[in-house]
Coordinates of C-alpha atoms and ligand atoms in Angstrom, one line a residue:
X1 CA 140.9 95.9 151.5
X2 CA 140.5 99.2 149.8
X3 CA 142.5 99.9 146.7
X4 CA 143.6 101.9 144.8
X5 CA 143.3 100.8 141.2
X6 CA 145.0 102.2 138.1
X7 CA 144.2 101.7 134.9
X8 CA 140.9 100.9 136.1
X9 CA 139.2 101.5 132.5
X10 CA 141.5 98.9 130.1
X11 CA 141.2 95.3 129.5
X12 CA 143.3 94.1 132.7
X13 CA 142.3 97.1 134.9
X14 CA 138.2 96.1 134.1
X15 CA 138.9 92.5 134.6
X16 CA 140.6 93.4 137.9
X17 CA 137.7 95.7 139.0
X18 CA 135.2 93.1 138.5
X19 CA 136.9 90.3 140.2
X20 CA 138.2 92.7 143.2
X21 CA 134.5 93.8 144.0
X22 CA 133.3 90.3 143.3
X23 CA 135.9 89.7 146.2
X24 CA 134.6 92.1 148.6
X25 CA 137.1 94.5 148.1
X26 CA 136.4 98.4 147.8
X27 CA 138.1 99.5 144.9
X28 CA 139.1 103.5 144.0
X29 CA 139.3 103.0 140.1
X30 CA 141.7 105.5 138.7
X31 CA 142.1 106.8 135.1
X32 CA 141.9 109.7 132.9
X33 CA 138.4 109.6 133.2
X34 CA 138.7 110.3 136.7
X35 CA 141.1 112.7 136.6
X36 CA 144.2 111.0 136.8
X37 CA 146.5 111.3 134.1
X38 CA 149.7 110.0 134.3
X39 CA 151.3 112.0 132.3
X40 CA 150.8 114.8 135.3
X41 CA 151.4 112.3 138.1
X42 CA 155.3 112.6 138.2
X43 CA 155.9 113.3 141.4
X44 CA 155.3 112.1 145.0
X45 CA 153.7 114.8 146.0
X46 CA 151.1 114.3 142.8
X47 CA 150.2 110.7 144.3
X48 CA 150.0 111.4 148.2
X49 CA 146.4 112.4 148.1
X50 CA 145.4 109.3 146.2
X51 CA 146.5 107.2 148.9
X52 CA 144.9 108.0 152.3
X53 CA 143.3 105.5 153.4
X54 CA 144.3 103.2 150.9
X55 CA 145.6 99.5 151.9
X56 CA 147.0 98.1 148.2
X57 CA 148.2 99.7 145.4
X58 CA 147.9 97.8 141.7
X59 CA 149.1 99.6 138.5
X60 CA 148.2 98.8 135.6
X61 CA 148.7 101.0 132.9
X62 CA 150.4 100.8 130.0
X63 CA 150.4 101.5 126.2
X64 CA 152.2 99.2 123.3
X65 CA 152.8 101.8 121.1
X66 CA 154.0 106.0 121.9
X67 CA 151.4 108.1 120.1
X68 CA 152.1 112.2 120.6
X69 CA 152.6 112.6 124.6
X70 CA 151.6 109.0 125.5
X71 CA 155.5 108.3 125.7
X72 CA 156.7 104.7 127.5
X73 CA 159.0 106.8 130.1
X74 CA 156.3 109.0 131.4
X75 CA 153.4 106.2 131.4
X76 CA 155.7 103.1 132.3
X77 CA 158.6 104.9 134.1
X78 CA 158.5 107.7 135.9
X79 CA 154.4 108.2 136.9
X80 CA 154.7 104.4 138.2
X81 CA 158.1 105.3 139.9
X82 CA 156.6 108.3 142.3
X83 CA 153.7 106.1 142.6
X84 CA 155.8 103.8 144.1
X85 CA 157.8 106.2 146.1
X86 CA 154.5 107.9 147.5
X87 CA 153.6 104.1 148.7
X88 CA 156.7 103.9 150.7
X89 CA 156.0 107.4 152.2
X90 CA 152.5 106.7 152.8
X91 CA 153.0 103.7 154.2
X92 CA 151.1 101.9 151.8
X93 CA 153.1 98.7 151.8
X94 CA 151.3 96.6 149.4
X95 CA 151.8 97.3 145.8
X96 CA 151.0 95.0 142.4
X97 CA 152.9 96.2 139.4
X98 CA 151.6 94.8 136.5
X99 CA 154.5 94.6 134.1
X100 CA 154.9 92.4 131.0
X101 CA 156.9 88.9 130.2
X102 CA 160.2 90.0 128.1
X103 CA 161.0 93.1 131.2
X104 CA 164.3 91.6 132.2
X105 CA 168.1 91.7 131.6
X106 CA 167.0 90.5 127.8
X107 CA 165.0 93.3 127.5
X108 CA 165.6 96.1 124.2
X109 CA 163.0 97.6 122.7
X110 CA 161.6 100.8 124.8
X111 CA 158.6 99.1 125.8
X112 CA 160.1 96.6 127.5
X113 CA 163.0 98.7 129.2
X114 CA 160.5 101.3 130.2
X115 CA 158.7 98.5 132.1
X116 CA 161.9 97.1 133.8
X117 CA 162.7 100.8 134.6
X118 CA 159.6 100.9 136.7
X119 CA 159.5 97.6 137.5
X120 CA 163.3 97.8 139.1
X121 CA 162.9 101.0 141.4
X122 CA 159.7 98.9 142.6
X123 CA 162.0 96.1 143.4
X124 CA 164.3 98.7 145.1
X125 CA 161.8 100.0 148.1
X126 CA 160.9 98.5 151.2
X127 CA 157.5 97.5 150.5
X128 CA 155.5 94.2 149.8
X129 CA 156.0 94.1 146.3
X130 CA 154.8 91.7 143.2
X131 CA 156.1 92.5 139.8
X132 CA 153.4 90.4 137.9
X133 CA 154.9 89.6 134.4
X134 CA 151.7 88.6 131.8
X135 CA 153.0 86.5 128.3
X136 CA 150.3 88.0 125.9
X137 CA 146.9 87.3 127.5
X138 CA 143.8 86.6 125.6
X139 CA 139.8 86.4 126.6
X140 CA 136.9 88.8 126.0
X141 CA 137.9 92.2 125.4
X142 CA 141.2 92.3 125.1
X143 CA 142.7 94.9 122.3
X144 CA 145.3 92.5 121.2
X145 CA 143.1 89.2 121.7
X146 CA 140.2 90.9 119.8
X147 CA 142.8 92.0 116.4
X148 CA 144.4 88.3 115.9
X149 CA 140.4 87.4 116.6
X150 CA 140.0 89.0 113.6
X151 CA 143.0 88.2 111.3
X152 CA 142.4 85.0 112.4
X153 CA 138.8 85.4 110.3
X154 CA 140.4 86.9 107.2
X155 CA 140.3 84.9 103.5
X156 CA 143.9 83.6 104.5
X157 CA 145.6 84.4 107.8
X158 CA 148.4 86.9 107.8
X159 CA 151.7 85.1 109.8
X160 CA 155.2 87.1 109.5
X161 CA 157.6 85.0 108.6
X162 CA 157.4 81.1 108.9
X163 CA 154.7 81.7 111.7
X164 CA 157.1 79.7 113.9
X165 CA 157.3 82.8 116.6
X166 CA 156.9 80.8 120.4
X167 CA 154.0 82.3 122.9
X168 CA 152.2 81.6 125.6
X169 CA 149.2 82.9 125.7
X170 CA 147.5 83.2 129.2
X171 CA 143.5 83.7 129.6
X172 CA 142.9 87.2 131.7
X173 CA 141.2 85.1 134.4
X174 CA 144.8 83.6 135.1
X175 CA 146.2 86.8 135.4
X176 CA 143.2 88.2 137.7
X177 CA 143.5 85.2 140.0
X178 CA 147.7 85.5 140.0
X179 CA 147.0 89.7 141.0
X180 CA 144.2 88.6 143.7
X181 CA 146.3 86.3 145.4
X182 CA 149.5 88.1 145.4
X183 CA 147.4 90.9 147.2
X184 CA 146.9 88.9 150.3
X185 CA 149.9 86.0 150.0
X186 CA 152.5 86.5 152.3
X187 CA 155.8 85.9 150.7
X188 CA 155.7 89.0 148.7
X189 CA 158.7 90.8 147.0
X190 CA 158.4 88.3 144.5
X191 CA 158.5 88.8 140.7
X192 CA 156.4 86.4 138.7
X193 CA 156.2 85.6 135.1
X194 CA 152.1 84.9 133.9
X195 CA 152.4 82.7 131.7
X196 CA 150.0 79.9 130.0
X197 CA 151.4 76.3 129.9
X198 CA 151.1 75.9 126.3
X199 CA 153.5 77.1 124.2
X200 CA 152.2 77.7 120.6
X201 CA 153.6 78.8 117.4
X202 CA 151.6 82.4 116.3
X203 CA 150.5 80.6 112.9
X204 CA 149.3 77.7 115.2
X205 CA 147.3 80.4 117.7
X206 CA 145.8 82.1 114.7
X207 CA 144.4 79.0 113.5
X208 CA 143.2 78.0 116.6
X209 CA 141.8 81.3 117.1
X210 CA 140.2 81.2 113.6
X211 CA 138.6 77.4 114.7
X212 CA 137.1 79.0 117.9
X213 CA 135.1 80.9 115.7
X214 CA 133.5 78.2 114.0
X215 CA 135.7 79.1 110.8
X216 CA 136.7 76.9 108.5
X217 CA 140.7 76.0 108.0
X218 CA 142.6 78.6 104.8
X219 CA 146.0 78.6 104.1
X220 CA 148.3 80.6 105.6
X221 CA 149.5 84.0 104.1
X222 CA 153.4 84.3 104.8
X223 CA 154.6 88.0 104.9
X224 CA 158.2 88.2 104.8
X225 CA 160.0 89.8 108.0
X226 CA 161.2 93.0 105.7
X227 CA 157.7 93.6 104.4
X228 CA 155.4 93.0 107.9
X229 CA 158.5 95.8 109.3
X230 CA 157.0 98.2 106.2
X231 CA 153.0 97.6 106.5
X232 CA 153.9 98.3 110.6
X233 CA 155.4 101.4 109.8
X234 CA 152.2 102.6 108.4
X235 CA 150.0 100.0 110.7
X236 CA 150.9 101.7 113.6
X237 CA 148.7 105.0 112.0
X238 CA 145.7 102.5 112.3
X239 CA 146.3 100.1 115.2
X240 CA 149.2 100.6 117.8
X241 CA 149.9 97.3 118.5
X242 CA 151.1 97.4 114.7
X243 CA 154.6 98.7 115.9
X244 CA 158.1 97.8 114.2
X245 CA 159.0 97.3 117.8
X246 CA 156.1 94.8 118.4
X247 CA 157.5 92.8 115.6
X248 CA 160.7 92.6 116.5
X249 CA 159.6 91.4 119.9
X250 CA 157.3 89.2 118.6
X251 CA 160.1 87.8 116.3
X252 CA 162.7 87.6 119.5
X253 CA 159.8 85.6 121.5
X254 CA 159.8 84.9 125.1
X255 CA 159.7 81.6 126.7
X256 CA 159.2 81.3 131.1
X257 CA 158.5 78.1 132.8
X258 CA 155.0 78.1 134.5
X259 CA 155.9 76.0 137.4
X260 CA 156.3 79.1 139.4
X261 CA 153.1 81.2 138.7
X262 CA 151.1 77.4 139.1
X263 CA 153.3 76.7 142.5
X264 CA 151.9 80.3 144.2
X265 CA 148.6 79.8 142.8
X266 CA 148.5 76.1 144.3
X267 CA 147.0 75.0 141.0
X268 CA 147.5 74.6 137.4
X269 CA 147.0 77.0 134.3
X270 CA 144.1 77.2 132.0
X271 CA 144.5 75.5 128.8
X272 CA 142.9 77.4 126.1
X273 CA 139.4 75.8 125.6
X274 CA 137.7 77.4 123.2
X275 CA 134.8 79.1 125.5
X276 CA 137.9 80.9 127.4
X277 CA 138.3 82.7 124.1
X278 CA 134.9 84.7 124.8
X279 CA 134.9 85.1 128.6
X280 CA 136.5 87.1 130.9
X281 CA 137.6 86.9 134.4
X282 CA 134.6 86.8 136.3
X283 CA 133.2 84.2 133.7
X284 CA 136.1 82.3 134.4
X285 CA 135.7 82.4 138.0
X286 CA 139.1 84.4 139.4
X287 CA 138.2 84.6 142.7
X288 CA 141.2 83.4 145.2
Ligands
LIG301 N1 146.9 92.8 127.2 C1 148.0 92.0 127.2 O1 148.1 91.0 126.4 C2 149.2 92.3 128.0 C3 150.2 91.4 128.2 C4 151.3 91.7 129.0 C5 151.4 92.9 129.6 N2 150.4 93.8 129.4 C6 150.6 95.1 130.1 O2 149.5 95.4 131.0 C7 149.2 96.8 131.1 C8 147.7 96.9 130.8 O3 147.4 96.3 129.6 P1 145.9 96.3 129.0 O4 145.8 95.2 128.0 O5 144.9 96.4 130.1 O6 145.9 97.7 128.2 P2 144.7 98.7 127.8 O7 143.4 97.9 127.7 O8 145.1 99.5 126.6 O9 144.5 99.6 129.1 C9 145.5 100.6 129.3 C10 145.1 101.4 130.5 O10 146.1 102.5 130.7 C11 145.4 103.7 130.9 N3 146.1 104.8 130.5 C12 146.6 105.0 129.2 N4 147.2 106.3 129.2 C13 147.0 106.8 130.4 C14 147.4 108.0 131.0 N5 148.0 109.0 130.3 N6 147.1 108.3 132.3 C15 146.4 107.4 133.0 N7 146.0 106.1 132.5 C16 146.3 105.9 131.2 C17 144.1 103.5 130.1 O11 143.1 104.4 130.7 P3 142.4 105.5 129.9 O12 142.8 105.4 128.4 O13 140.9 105.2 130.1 O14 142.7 106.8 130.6 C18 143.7 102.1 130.4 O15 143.1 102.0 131.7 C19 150.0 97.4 130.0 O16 151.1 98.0 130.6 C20 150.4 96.3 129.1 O17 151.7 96.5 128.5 C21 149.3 93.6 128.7

């Protein structure tokens, strides 16, 4: 197949490339290196070139935290939107929307509801359409895998709170394999939350991350809720993931049964192994 890829450059979008190629598909790699910016890709008419000759669509960009014109509604919303639109004009009928666990009726911070906002009108066309969900996904390279890698290394690890906050962390090659096969399955229109069968407290995930790195155990440093929401205020100066917002989602935690992503991969989830921490997808072996 040959598709269209955006994102192409970022963590999921370079884990995607690899594996797609790996899989003999011909990939066109889209981002702002090569000229496509979505913040000026708001209209059908902006996308139609991109897609002649193009068989499968998968989008995934996204940022965690607005910083000056990166703004959720234009990257999340309304680029992926007429993206989505030009598809259904084009007749490109296969498109992968890579969205994020926490993008549904519960949703309230403007990450997340810029997501569903995208993820809805997707749901809305006639195309063959997968809305792939990710919980937070760790393995090499990964912006937010790599920054708990390394609070996970400091003198005494940083939890907010009690630590208690529920994940389920998924490795990248997990979520490669989920996009690969959803390219080619053919029950589409399916939405599909990507989530690792494991569900782990953050203190417990820190620790584990800290052991995978041949660290010895430290006590935990608790920061109160109201004092993690002031250090992310200025954080988020230094590191976007350190958002109030992120917090607060963090704190509400999101919980999805795996049996579904496992059932259309006809086969079970990694469990986090310690050399998963340090590969990626083609390590892992996504291929489907
Ligand atoms: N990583 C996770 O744990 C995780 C979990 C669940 C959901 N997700 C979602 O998955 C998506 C991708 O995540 P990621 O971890 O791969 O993020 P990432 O590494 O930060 O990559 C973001 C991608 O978006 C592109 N981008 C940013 N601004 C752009 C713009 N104005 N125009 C065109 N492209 C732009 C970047 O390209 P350039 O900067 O090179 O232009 C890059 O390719 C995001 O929507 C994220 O919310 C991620």
């Amino acid at each position: 197949m040959r598709i269209l890829l955006t994102g192409a450059s970022g963590f999921i979008g370079r884990n995607l490339n690899a594996a797609l190629i790996a899989a003999g598909h011909e990939v066109i790699a889209a981002s702002r290196s090569t000229g496509v910016d979505f913040r000026q890709m708001l209209t059908v008419n902006d996308w139609l070139p991109h897609l002649s000759g193009i068989d499968a669509v998968i989008n995934s960009v996204g940022i965690i935290g607005e910083c000056g014109s990166q703004r959720f509604d234009v990257l999340h919303t309304h680029a992926p939107a007429a993206l989505f639109r030009a598809c259904e004009q084009a007749g490109v009928r296969r498109v992968l929307q890579i969205s994020a666990l926490g993008a549904d009726a519960s949703a309230f911070s403007p990450y997340h509801l810029s997501k569903k906002a995208a993820d809805d009108c997707l749901r809305s066309l006639d195309l063959d359409w997968f809305v792939l969900r990710p919980s937070l996904i760790y393995g090499r390279g990964g912006g937010s895998a790599e920054l708990f890698m390394r609070l996970a290394a400091l003198p005494m690890i940083p939890v907010i709170g009690d630590g208690q906050q529920k994940l389920q962390p998924v490795h990248i090659g997990d979520v490669v394999a989920t996009a690969l096969h959803a390219l080619v399955a053919p029950e589409s229109r399916q939405t599909l939350d990507i989530v690792g069968t494991e569900t782990i407290s953050f203190a417990d995930w820190l620790k584990k991350m800290r052991e995978v790195q041949g660290r010895r155990p430290t006590p935990l440093l608790r920061v109160p809720f109201g004092i993690a929401m002031a250090c992310a205020r200025l954080g988020r100066y230094f590191h976007p993931i350190l958002q109030p917002d992120n917090l607060r989602m963090l704190k509400a935690g999101y919980w999805a049964d795996p049996a579904p992503v496992e059932k259309f991969l006809g086969r079970p989830l990694q469990c986090s192994a310690p050399p998963l921490f340090f590969a990626d997808a083609t390590t892992f072996g996504s291929a489907s």
